[in-house]
């Protein structure tokens, strides 16, 4: 919703150049379509439009040409029409890999399947509103089993993130309750349900070095650090010295504490490029499946949810 408000400030007459830096992550398809339509209209009205994005599919809807950048250098500039099939018309191996890594292309996973176990995360008759406004949702029932990957989809503002925060214990519902193994989760201890925010800066203490961010939770093995490509030199950096995607890797690893039973991933990889998204999801689900960790994936991307999830729950349509 914040992105939509910010984007609206650019809609004015006489615009000559629009530079849109990641205007679309975490936006549901209807709003995304309106934003792309407006960007295309700027171009039709004679303005230049530069869309900076990890979302190749959205870029292809409006772009004449696509410049692919890696490690600070342009590796390829191709016509949008070259992005089709297996990427045979693309010029470089990196761009071909980027194209094939999309969920709707070769983003294959081998970790599906639900484990039968009693320690289920259950939300019963959940309802919530803010400051006596209208109900965001009411009478919602949801359950996640260990090892299950459950998707949460729905339009912006329907309550997905609010539901995620309730399930993780960050806020209490107005009605209903959440239990783990039919028991309320204890407070004051390490929480067995971990929440990974879309924006990691919301959860990372800016006054801590990244090493402290990790070790407050636990000391991860080198195998886990390698799986998420966390570099040794990042450990002594301050959060402000890392990109959003680099900080997100730390927060994912932090959530994988040995005591974790469930992880709620709220638009976890929208700030990452397609290749990195695929790598992160492969590593993340491999570890979660091996530990029988239940996962809730919050996303607007239906193609991603269809790839990852055993079941999909549509918030606002129950």
CSV table of C-alpha atoms in Angstrom, one decimal:
chain,number,residue,atom,x,y,z
A,1,UNK,CA,0.0,0.0,0.0
A,2,UNK,CA,2.9,2.3,0.8
A,3,UNK,CA,4.4,1.7,-2.7
A,4,UNK,CA,1.1,2.5,-4.3
A,5,UNK,CA,0.9,5.9,-2.5
A,6,UNK,CA,4.5,6.7,-3.4
A,7,UNK,CA,3.9,5.8,-7.0
A,8,UNK,CA,0.9,8.1,-7.1
A,9,UNK,CA,3.2,11.1,-6.4
A,10,UNK,CA,4.8,10.6,-9.8
A,11,UNK,CA,1.6,10.9,-11.8
A,12,UNK,CA,1.5,14.4,-13.0
A,13,UNK,CA,1.6,16.3,-16.3
A,14,UNK,CA,4.8,17.3,-18.0
A,15,UNK,CA,6.9,14.4,-16.8
A,16,UNK,CA,9.9,13.9,-19.1
A,17,UNK,CA,11.7,10.9,-17.4
A,18,UNK,CA,10.5,8.4,-14.9
A,19,UNK,CA,13.0,6.3,-13.0
A,20,UNK,CA,11.0,3.6,-11.1
A,21,UNK,CA,13.3,1.7,-8.7
A,22,UNK,CA,11.6,-1.5,-7.6
A,23,UNK,CA,8.0,-0.1,-7.6
A,24,UNK,CA,6.3,-3.5,-7.7
A,25,UNK,CA,7.5,-6.1,-5.1
A,26,UNK,CA,4.8,-7.3,-2.8
A,27,UNK,CA,1.9,-5.8,-4.8
A,28,UNK,CA,-1.0,-7.9,-5.8
A,29,UNK,CA,-1.7,-8.5,-9.5
A,30,UNK,CA,-4.6,-6.0,-9.9
A,31,UNK,CA,-2.6,-3.1,-8.5
A,32,UNK,CA,0.5,-4.3,-10.3
A,33,UNK,CA,-1.4,-4.1,-13.6
A,34,UNK,CA,-2.4,-0.5,-12.9
A,35,UNK,CA,1.1,0.6,-12.1
A,36,UNK,CA,2.5,-1.0,-15.3
A,37,UNK,CA,-0.3,0.5,-17.3
A,38,UNK,CA,0.6,4.0,-15.9
A,39,UNK,CA,4.3,3.5,-16.7
A,40,UNK,CA,3.4,2.5,-20.3
A,41,UNK,CA,1.2,5.6,-20.5
A,42,UNK,CA,4.1,7.8,-19.6
A,43,UNK,CA,6.1,6.3,-22.5
A,44,UNK,CA,3.1,6.8,-24.9
A,45,UNK,CA,2.9,10.4,-23.8
A,46,UNK,CA,6.5,10.9,-24.8
A,47,UNK,CA,8.4,10.4,-21.5
A,48,UNK,CA,11.3,8.1,-21.1
A,49,UNK,CA,10.8,5.3,-18.6
A,50,UNK,CA,13.5,3.3,-16.8
A,51,UNK,CA,12.1,0.5,-14.7
A,52,UNK,CA,14.7,-1.0,-12.3
A,53,UNK,CA,13.4,-4.3,-11.1
A,54,UNK,CA,14.1,-8.0,-10.3
A,55,UNK,CA,10.6,-8.8,-11.7
A,56,UNK,CA,11.4,-9.8,-15.3
A,57,UNK,CA,7.8,-10.7,-16.1
A,58,UNK,CA,6.5,-7.3,-15.2
A,59,UNK,CA,9.4,-5.6,-17.1
A,60,UNK,CA,8.6,-7.5,-20.2
A,61,UNK,CA,5.0,-6.3,-20.2
A,62,UNK,CA,6.0,-2.7,-20.8
A,63,UNK,CA,9.7,-2.7,-21.9
A,64,UNK,CA,11.1,-2.2,-25.4
A,65,UNK,CA,14.5,-3.3,-24.3
A,66,UNK,CA,15.9,-5.0,-21.2
A,67,UNK,CA,19.4,-4.3,-19.8
A,68,UNK,CA,20.6,-7.1,-17.6
A,69,UNK,CA,23.2,-6.0,-14.9
A,70,UNK,CA,25.5,-8.3,-12.9
A,71,UNK,CA,28.2,-7.2,-10.4
A,72,UNK,CA,27.8,-3.6,-11.4
A,73,UNK,CA,28.2,-4.1,-15.1
A,74,UNK,CA,25.8,-4.5,-18.0
A,75,UNK,CA,26.1,-8.0,-19.4
A,76,UNK,CA,23.4,-7.7,-22.1
A,77,UNK,CA,20.9,-5.4,-23.6
A,78,UNK,CA,18.2,-7.3,-25.6
A,79,UNK,CA,14.8,-6.7,-27.1
A,80,UNK,CA,12.0,-7.7,-24.8
A,81,UNK,CA,10.9,-10.2,-27.5
A,82,UNK,CA,14.0,-12.3,-27.0
A,83,UNK,CA,12.7,-13.4,-23.6
A,84,UNK,CA,10.8,-16.5,-24.6
A,85,UNK,CA,11.0,-20.3,-24.7
A,86,UNK,CA,14.2,-21.5,-23.1
A,87,UNK,CA,15.9,-18.2,-23.8
A,88,UNK,CA,17.6,-19.3,-27.0
A,89,UNK,CA,17.6,-15.8,-28.4
A,90,UNK,CA,19.3,-14.3,-25.4
A,91,UNK,CA,23.0,-13.4,-25.9
A,92,UNK,CA,24.7,-14.5,-22.6
A,93,UNK,CA,24.6,-17.5,-20.4
A,94,UNK,CA,23.8,-15.4,-17.4
A,95,UNK,CA,20.7,-13.9,-18.9
A,96,UNK,CA,19.6,-17.3,-20.1
A,97,UNK,CA,20.0,-18.6,-16.5
A,98,UNK,CA,18.1,-15.6,-15.1
A,99,UNK,CA,15.2,-16.3,-17.5
A,100,UNK,CA,15.1,-20.1,-16.8
A,101,UNK,CA,15.2,-19.5,-13.0
A,102,UNK,CA,11.7,-18.0,-13.0
A,103,UNK,CA,9.0,-20.1,-11.3
A,104,UNK,CA,7.1,-20.4,-14.5
A,105,UNK,CA,10.1,-21.8,-16.3
A,106,UNK,CA,12.7,-24.3,-14.9
A,107,UNK,CA,12.3,-23.5,-11.2
A,108,UNK,CA,11.9,-27.1,-10.2
A,109,UNK,CA,11.8,-28.3,-6.6
A,110,UNK,CA,11.9,-31.8,-5.2
A,111,UNK,CA,10.8,-31.2,-1.6
A,112,UNK,CA,7.1,-31.5,-1.8
A,113,UNK,CA,5.1,-33.7,0.5
A,114,UNK,CA,3.4,-33.4,3.8
A,115,UNK,CA,4.7,-35.1,7.0
A,116,UNK,CA,2.1,-36.7,9.4
A,117,UNK,CA,2.8,-35.3,12.9
A,118,UNK,CA,0.7,-34.0,15.8
A,119,UNK,CA,2.6,-30.8,16.6
A,120,UNK,CA,0.4,-28.7,14.3
A,121,UNK,CA,0.2,-24.9,14.3
A,122,UNK,CA,-3.5,-24.0,14.5
A,123,UNK,CA,-5.3,-20.7,14.3
A,124,UNK,CA,-9.0,-21.0,15.3
A,125,UNK,CA,-11.8,-18.5,14.7
A,126,UNK,CA,-9.2,-15.7,14.2
A,127,UNK,CA,-10.4,-12.2,13.7
A,128,UNK,CA,-8.7,-8.8,13.7
A,129,UNK,CA,-9.2,-5.1,13.2
A,130,UNK,CA,-7.2,-2.0,13.9
A,131,UNK,CA,-8.5,0.9,16.1
A,132,UNK,CA,-12.1,-0.2,15.8
A,133,UNK,CA,-12.1,0.0,12.0
A,134,UNK,CA,-13.8,-2.6,9.9
A,135,UNK,CA,-12.7,-6.2,10.4
A,136,UNK,CA,-9.8,-7.2,8.3
A,137,UNK,CA,-10.9,-10.8,8.6
A,138,UNK,CA,-13.2,-12.8,10.9
A,139,UNK,CA,-13.8,-16.4,11.8
A,140,UNK,CA,-10.6,-17.6,10.1
A,141,UNK,CA,-9.4,-21.1,10.7
A,142,UNK,CA,-6.0,-22.2,9.5
A,143,UNK,CA,-3.6,-25.1,10.3
A,144,UNK,CA,-0.1,-26.0,9.2
A,145,UNK,CA,1.5,-29.4,9.8
A,146,UNK,CA,5.2,-30.0,10.4
A,147,UNK,CA,7.0,-30.3,7.0
A,148,UNK,CA,4.0,-28.8,5.2
A,149,UNK,CA,4.4,-25.7,2.9
A,150,UNK,CA,1.3,-23.6,3.0
A,151,UNK,CA,0.8,-20.6,0.7
A,152,UNK,CA,-1.1,-17.5,1.7
A,153,UNK,CA,-2.4,-15.4,-1.2
A,154,UNK,CA,-4.7,-12.5,-1.5
A,155,UNK,CA,-4.9,-8.8,-2.5
A,156,UNK,CA,-3.0,-6.1,-0.8
A,157,UNK,CA,-4.7,-5.1,2.5
A,158,UNK,CA,-6.6,-8.4,2.9
A,159,UNK,CA,-4.7,-9.2,6.1
A,160,UNK,CA,-2.0,-11.6,5.0
A,161,UNK,CA,0.8,-9.9,7.0
A,162,UNK,CA,-1.5,-9.4,9.9
A,163,UNK,CA,-2.4,-13.1,9.9
A,164,UNK,CA,1.4,-13.9,9.7
A,165,UNK,CA,2.1,-11.7,12.7
A,166,UNK,CA,-0.7,-13.3,14.7
A,167,UNK,CA,0.5,-16.8,13.9
A,168,UNK,CA,4.1,-15.9,14.9
A,169,UNK,CA,2.8,-14.3,18.2
A,170,UNK,CA,3.8,-10.7,17.4
A,171,UNK,CA,0.3,-9.5,17.9
A,172,UNK,CA,-2.8,-11.0,19.6
A,173,UNK,CA,-6.0,-11.5,17.5
A,174,UNK,CA,-9.2,-9.7,18.5
A,175,UNK,CA,-11.0,-13.0,18.5
A,176,UNK,CA,-9.8,-16.6,18.4
A,177,UNK,CA,-6.5,-18.1,19.5
A,178,UNK,CA,-3.3,-19.7,18.1
A,179,UNK,CA,-2.0,-23.0,19.5
A,180,UNK,CA,1.0,-25.3,18.9
A,181,UNK,CA,0.3,-28.9,19.6
A,182,UNK,CA,-3.0,-27.7,21.1
A,183,UNK,CA,-1.2,-25.6,23.7
A,184,UNK,CA,-0.6,-21.8,23.8
A,185,UNK,CA,2.9,-20.8,22.9
A,186,UNK,CA,5.0,-19.8,25.9
A,187,UNK,CA,6.2,-16.3,26.1
A,188,UNK,CA,9.6,-15.2,27.3
A,189,UNK,CA,11.4,-18.0,25.6
A,190,UNK,CA,12.7,-18.6,22.1
A,191,UNK,CA,9.6,-18.6,19.9
A,192,UNK,CA,9.2,-21.9,17.9
A,193,UNK,CA,7.3,-19.9,15.2
A,194,UNK,CA,9.7,-17.4,13.4
A,195,UNK,CA,8.6,-14.6,11.1
A,196,UNK,CA,10.8,-13.5,8.1
A,197,UNK,CA,9.8,-10.0,7.1
A,198,UNK,CA,9.7,-8.8,3.5
A,199,UNK,CA,11.9,-5.9,4.6
A,200,UNK,CA,14.6,-7.2,6.9
A,201,UNK,CA,15.5,-3.8,8.2
A,202,UNK,CA,12.3,-3.9,10.3
A,203,UNK,CA,13.7,-6.7,12.3
A,204,UNK,CA,17.5,-6.1,12.4
A,205,UNK,CA,19.0,-3.9,15.1
A,206,UNK,CA,20.9,-1.2,13.2
A,207,UNK,CA,23.3,-0.8,16.2
A,208,UNK,CA,24.5,-4.4,15.9
A,209,UNK,CA,27.1,-5.9,13.6
A,210,UNK,CA,25.8,-8.7,11.4
A,211,UNK,CA,27.7,-11.3,13.5
A,212,UNK,CA,25.7,-10.2,16.5
A,213,UNK,CA,22.5,-10.4,14.6
A,214,UNK,CA,23.1,-14.1,14.0
A,215,UNK,CA,24.6,-15.1,17.3
A,216,UNK,CA,21.8,-13.6,19.3
A,217,UNK,CA,19.7,-16.5,17.9
A,218,UNK,CA,22.4,-19.2,17.6
A,219,UNK,CA,25.8,-19.9,15.9
A,220,UNK,CA,25.0,-21.3,12.5
A,221,UNK,CA,27.2,-24.0,10.9
A,222,UNK,CA,29.4,-23.1,8.0
A,223,UNK,CA,27.3,-25.3,5.8
A,224,UNK,CA,24.2,-23.1,6.4
A,225,UNK,CA,26.2,-19.9,5.8
A,226,UNK,CA,27.5,-21.4,2.6
A,227,UNK,CA,24.0,-22.5,1.5
A,228,UNK,CA,22.8,-18.9,1.7
A,229,UNK,CA,26.1,-17.5,0.3
A,230,UNK,CA,26.8,-15.4,3.4
A,231,UNK,CA,30.4,-14.1,3.0
A,232,UNK,CA,32.8,-14.0,5.9
A,233,UNK,CA,33.6,-10.3,5.3
A,234,UNK,CA,29.9,-9.4,5.8
A,235,UNK,CA,30.0,-10.6,9.5
A,236,UNK,CA,31.7,-7.5,10.8
A,237,UNK,CA,29.7,-5.0,8.8
A,238,UNK,CA,26.9,-2.8,10.1
A,239,UNK,CA,23.4,-3.5,8.6
A,240,UNK,CA,23.5,-0.2,6.7
A,241,UNK,CA,26.6,-1.5,4.8
A,242,UNK,CA,24.7,-4.4,3.2
A,243,UNK,CA,22.0,-4.4,0.6
A,244,UNK,CA,18.4,-5.5,1.4
A,245,UNK,CA,19.0,-8.8,-0.2
A,246,UNK,CA,22.2,-9.4,1.7
A,247,UNK,CA,20.5,-8.6,5.0
A,248,UNK,CA,17.6,-10.9,4.1
A,249,UNK,CA,20.0,-13.8,3.9
A,250,UNK,CA,21.1,-13.2,7.5
A,251,UNK,CA,17.5,-13.0,8.6
A,252,UNK,CA,16.6,-16.3,6.9
A,253,UNK,CA,19.6,-18.0,8.5
A,254,UNK,CA,18.7,-16.4,11.9
A,255,UNK,CA,15.2,-17.9,11.7
A,256,UNK,CA,16.7,-21.4,11.2
A,257,UNK,CA,17.5,-21.8,14.9
A,258,UNK,CA,17.5,-25.5,15.9
A,259,UNK,CA,14.5,-24.9,18.1
A,260,UNK,CA,12.4,-23.5,15.3
A,261,UNK,CA,9.3,-25.5,14.4
A,262,UNK,CA,7.6,-23.2,12.0
A,263,UNK,CA,8.7,-20.3,9.7
A,264,UNK,CA,6.4,-17.7,8.2
A,265,UNK,CA,8.1,-16.2,5.1
A,266,UNK,CA,6.3,-13.0,4.3
A,267,UNK,CA,7.3,-12.0,0.7
A,268,UNK,CA,10.7,-13.4,1.6
A,269,UNK,CA,12.5,-13.1,-1.8
A,270,UNK,CA,10.7,-10.3,-3.6
A,271,UNK,CA,13.8,-8.1,-3.3
A,272,UNK,CA,16.1,-10.7,-4.9
A,273,UNK,CA,16.8,-11.4,-8.6
A,274,UNK,CA,15.3,-14.6,-10.2
A,275,UNK,CA,18.5,-16.7,-9.9
A,276,UNK,CA,19.0,-15.8,-6.3
A,277,UNK,CA,15.4,-16.4,-5.5
A,278,UNK,CA,15.6,-19.9,-6.9
A,279,UNK,CA,18.8,-20.6,-5.0
A,280,UNK,CA,17.4,-19.3,-1.7
A,281,UNK,CA,14.2,-21.3,-2.0
A,282,UNK,CA,16.0,-24.5,-2.9
A,283,UNK,CA,18.3,-24.1,0.1
A,284,UNK,CA,15.6,-23.0,2.5
A,285,UNK,CA,13.1,-25.7,1.7
A,286,UNK,CA,15.8,-28.4,1.7
A,287,UNK,CA,16.7,-27.5,5.3
A,288,UNK,CA,13.1,-27.1,6.4
A,289,UNK,CA,12.1,-30.4,5.0
A,290,UNK,CA,15.1,-32.2,6.5
A,291,UNK,CA,14.1,-30.7,9.9
A,292,UNK,CA,10.3,-31.2,9.5
A,293,UNK,CA,9.8,-27.4,9.8
A,294,UNK,CA,6.4,-26.2,8.7
A,295,UNK,CA,6.5,-23.2,6.3
A,296,UNK,CA,3.9,-20.5,5.5
A,297,UNK,CA,4.7,-18.7,2.3
A,298,UNK,CA,3.1,-15.3,1.9
A,299,UNK,CA,3.2,-14.1,-1.7
A,300,UNK,CA,1.3,-12.4,-4.5
A,301,UNK,CA,3.1,-14.5,-7.1
A,302,UNK,CA,0.8,-17.4,-8.0
A,303,UNK,CA,3.5,-19.1,-10.1
A,304,UNK,CA,5.8,-19.1,-7.1
A,305,UNK,CA,3.1,-20.5,-4.7
A,306,UNK,CA,2.2,-23.2,-7.2
A,307,UNK,CA,5.9,-24.3,-7.3
A,308,UNK,CA,6.5,-24.3,-3.6
A,309,UNK,CA,3.3,-25.2,-1.8
A,310,UNK,CA,1.5,-28.3,-0.8
A,311,UNK,CA,-1.7,-26.2,-0.2
A,312,UNK,CA,-2.7,-22.6,-0.9
A,313,UNK,CA,-5.0,-20.6,1.4
A,314,UNK,CA,-6.6,-17.5,-0.1
A,315,UNK,CA,-7.0,-14.9,2.5
A,316,UNK,CA,-10.2,-12.9,2.1
A,317,UNK,CA,-12.0,-15.6,0.2
A,318,UNK,CA,-12.8,-18.0,3.0
